[in-house]
C-alpha positions as a printed NumPy array, in Angstrom:
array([[ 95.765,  94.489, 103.963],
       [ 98.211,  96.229, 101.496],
       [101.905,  96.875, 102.341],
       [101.255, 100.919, 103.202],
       [ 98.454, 100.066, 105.578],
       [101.11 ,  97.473, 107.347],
       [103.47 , 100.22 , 107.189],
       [101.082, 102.83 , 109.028],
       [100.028, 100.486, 111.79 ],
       [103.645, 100.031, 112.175],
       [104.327, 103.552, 112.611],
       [101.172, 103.822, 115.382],
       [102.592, 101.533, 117.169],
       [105.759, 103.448, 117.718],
       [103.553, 105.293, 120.173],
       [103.324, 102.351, 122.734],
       [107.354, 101.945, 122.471],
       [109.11 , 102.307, 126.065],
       [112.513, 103.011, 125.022],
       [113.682, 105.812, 128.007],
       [117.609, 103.653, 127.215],
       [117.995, 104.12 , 123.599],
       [115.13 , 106.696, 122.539],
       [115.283, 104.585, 119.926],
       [111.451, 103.738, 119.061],
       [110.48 , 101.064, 116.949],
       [106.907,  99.705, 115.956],
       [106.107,  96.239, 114.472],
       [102.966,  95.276, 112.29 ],
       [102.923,  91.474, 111.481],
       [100.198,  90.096, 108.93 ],
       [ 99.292,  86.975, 109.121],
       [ 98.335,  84.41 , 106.362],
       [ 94.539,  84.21 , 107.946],
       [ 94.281,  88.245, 107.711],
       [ 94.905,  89.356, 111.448],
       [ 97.409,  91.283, 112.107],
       [ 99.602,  91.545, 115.593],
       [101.474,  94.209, 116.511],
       [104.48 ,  94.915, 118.671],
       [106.506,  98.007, 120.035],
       [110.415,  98.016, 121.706],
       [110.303,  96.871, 125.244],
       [113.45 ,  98.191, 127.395],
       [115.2  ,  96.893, 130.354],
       [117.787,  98.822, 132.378],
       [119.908,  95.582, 132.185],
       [119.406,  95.17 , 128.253],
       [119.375,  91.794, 128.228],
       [115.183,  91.321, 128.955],
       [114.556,  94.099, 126.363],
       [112.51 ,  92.367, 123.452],
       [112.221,  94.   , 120.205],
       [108.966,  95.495, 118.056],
       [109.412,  92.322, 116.03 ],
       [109.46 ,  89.77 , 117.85 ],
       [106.896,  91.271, 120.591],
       [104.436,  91.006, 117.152],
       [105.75 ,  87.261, 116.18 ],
       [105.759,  85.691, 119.975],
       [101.885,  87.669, 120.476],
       [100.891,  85.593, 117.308],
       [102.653,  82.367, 118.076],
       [100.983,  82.667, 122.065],
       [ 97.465,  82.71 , 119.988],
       [ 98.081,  80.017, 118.28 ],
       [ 99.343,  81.606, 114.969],
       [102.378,  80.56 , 113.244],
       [101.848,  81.641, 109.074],
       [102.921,  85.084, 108.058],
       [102.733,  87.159, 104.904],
       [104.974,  90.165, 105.997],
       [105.989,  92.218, 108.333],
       [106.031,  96.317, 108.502],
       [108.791,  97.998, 110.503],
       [109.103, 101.722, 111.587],
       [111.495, 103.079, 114.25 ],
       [113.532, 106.073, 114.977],
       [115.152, 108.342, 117.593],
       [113.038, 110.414, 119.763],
       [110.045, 108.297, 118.079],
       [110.721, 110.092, 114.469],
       [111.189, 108.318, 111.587],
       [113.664, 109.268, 109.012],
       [115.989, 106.166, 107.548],
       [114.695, 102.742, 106.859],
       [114.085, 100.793, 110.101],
       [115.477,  97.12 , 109.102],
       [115.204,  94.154, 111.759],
       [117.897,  93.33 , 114.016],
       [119.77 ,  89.633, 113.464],
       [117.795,  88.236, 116.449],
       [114.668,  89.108, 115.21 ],
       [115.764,  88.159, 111.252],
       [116.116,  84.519, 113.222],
       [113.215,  84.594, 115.026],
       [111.4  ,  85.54 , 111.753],
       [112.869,  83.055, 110.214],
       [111.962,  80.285, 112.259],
       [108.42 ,  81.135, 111.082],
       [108.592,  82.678, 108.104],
       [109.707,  81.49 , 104.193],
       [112.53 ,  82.957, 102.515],
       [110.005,  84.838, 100.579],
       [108.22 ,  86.724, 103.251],
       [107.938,  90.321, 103.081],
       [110.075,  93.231, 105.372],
       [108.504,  96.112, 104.814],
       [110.246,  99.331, 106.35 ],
       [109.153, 103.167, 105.697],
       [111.325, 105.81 , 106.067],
       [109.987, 109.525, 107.283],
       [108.879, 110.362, 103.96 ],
       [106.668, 107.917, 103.469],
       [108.49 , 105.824, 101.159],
       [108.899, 101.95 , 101.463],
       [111.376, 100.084, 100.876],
       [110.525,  96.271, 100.85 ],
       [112.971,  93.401, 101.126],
       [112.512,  89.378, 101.579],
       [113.366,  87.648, 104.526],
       [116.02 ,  85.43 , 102.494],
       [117.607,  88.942, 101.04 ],
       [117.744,  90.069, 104.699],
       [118.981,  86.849, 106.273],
       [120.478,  84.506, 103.731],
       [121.87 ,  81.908, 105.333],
       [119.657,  81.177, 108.329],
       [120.377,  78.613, 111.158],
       [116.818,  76.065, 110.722],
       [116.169,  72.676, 110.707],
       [116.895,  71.973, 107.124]])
């Protein structure tokens, strides 16, 4: 699957979001090395705490299947469920990602005009608590 098609799936999945706390929507689209792809939307809590994240929702789906090798990720999110900026993950999921992911896997994040912007996991998260 190529990088825009990650990003699209991410942006669907914006639609599934339940964010009625933050109106902050975010969708997740996680490719994995074998070629199937899990996907994850923002899950709210009115006491924050239990509220889980697009990208880990996508990475604990996997991991629950039995899948723990990933290629990249694609992020989309926004207020009111529009994207405009760049969508980056937050530093719980850059650990979680981490903790399954190289320093070379790929965060890919589209803004509202299409556009993607794609870091590395190491760029994002440099110094990352692991077992080495």
């Amino acid at each position: 699957m190529n990088d825009r098609l990650l990003a699209e799936k991410a942006v669907e999945m914006m639609n599934f979001s339940y964010a009625p706390y933050s109106h902050f929507h975010v969708g997740a689209a996680l490719l994995a090395k074998n070629g199937t792809v899990f996907t994850g939307c923002n899950v709210e809590n009115a006491a924050y705490g239990p509220s889980n994240c697009a990208e880990r929702t996508a990475v604990f789906k996997a991991v629950s299947e039995g899948v723990r090798e990933f290629e990249a990720i694609a992020i989309a999110g926004g207020a009111d469920g529009i994207v405009k900026d760049f969508c980056s993950p937050c530093g719980v999921c850059r650990q979680v990602l981490a903790e399954f992911c190289s320093k070379d896997f790929k965060v890919i994040m589209i803004n509202g005009k299409g556009e993607l912007k794609t870091m590395t996991l190491g760029e994002l998260l440099p110094e990352s608590f692991s077992l080495d």
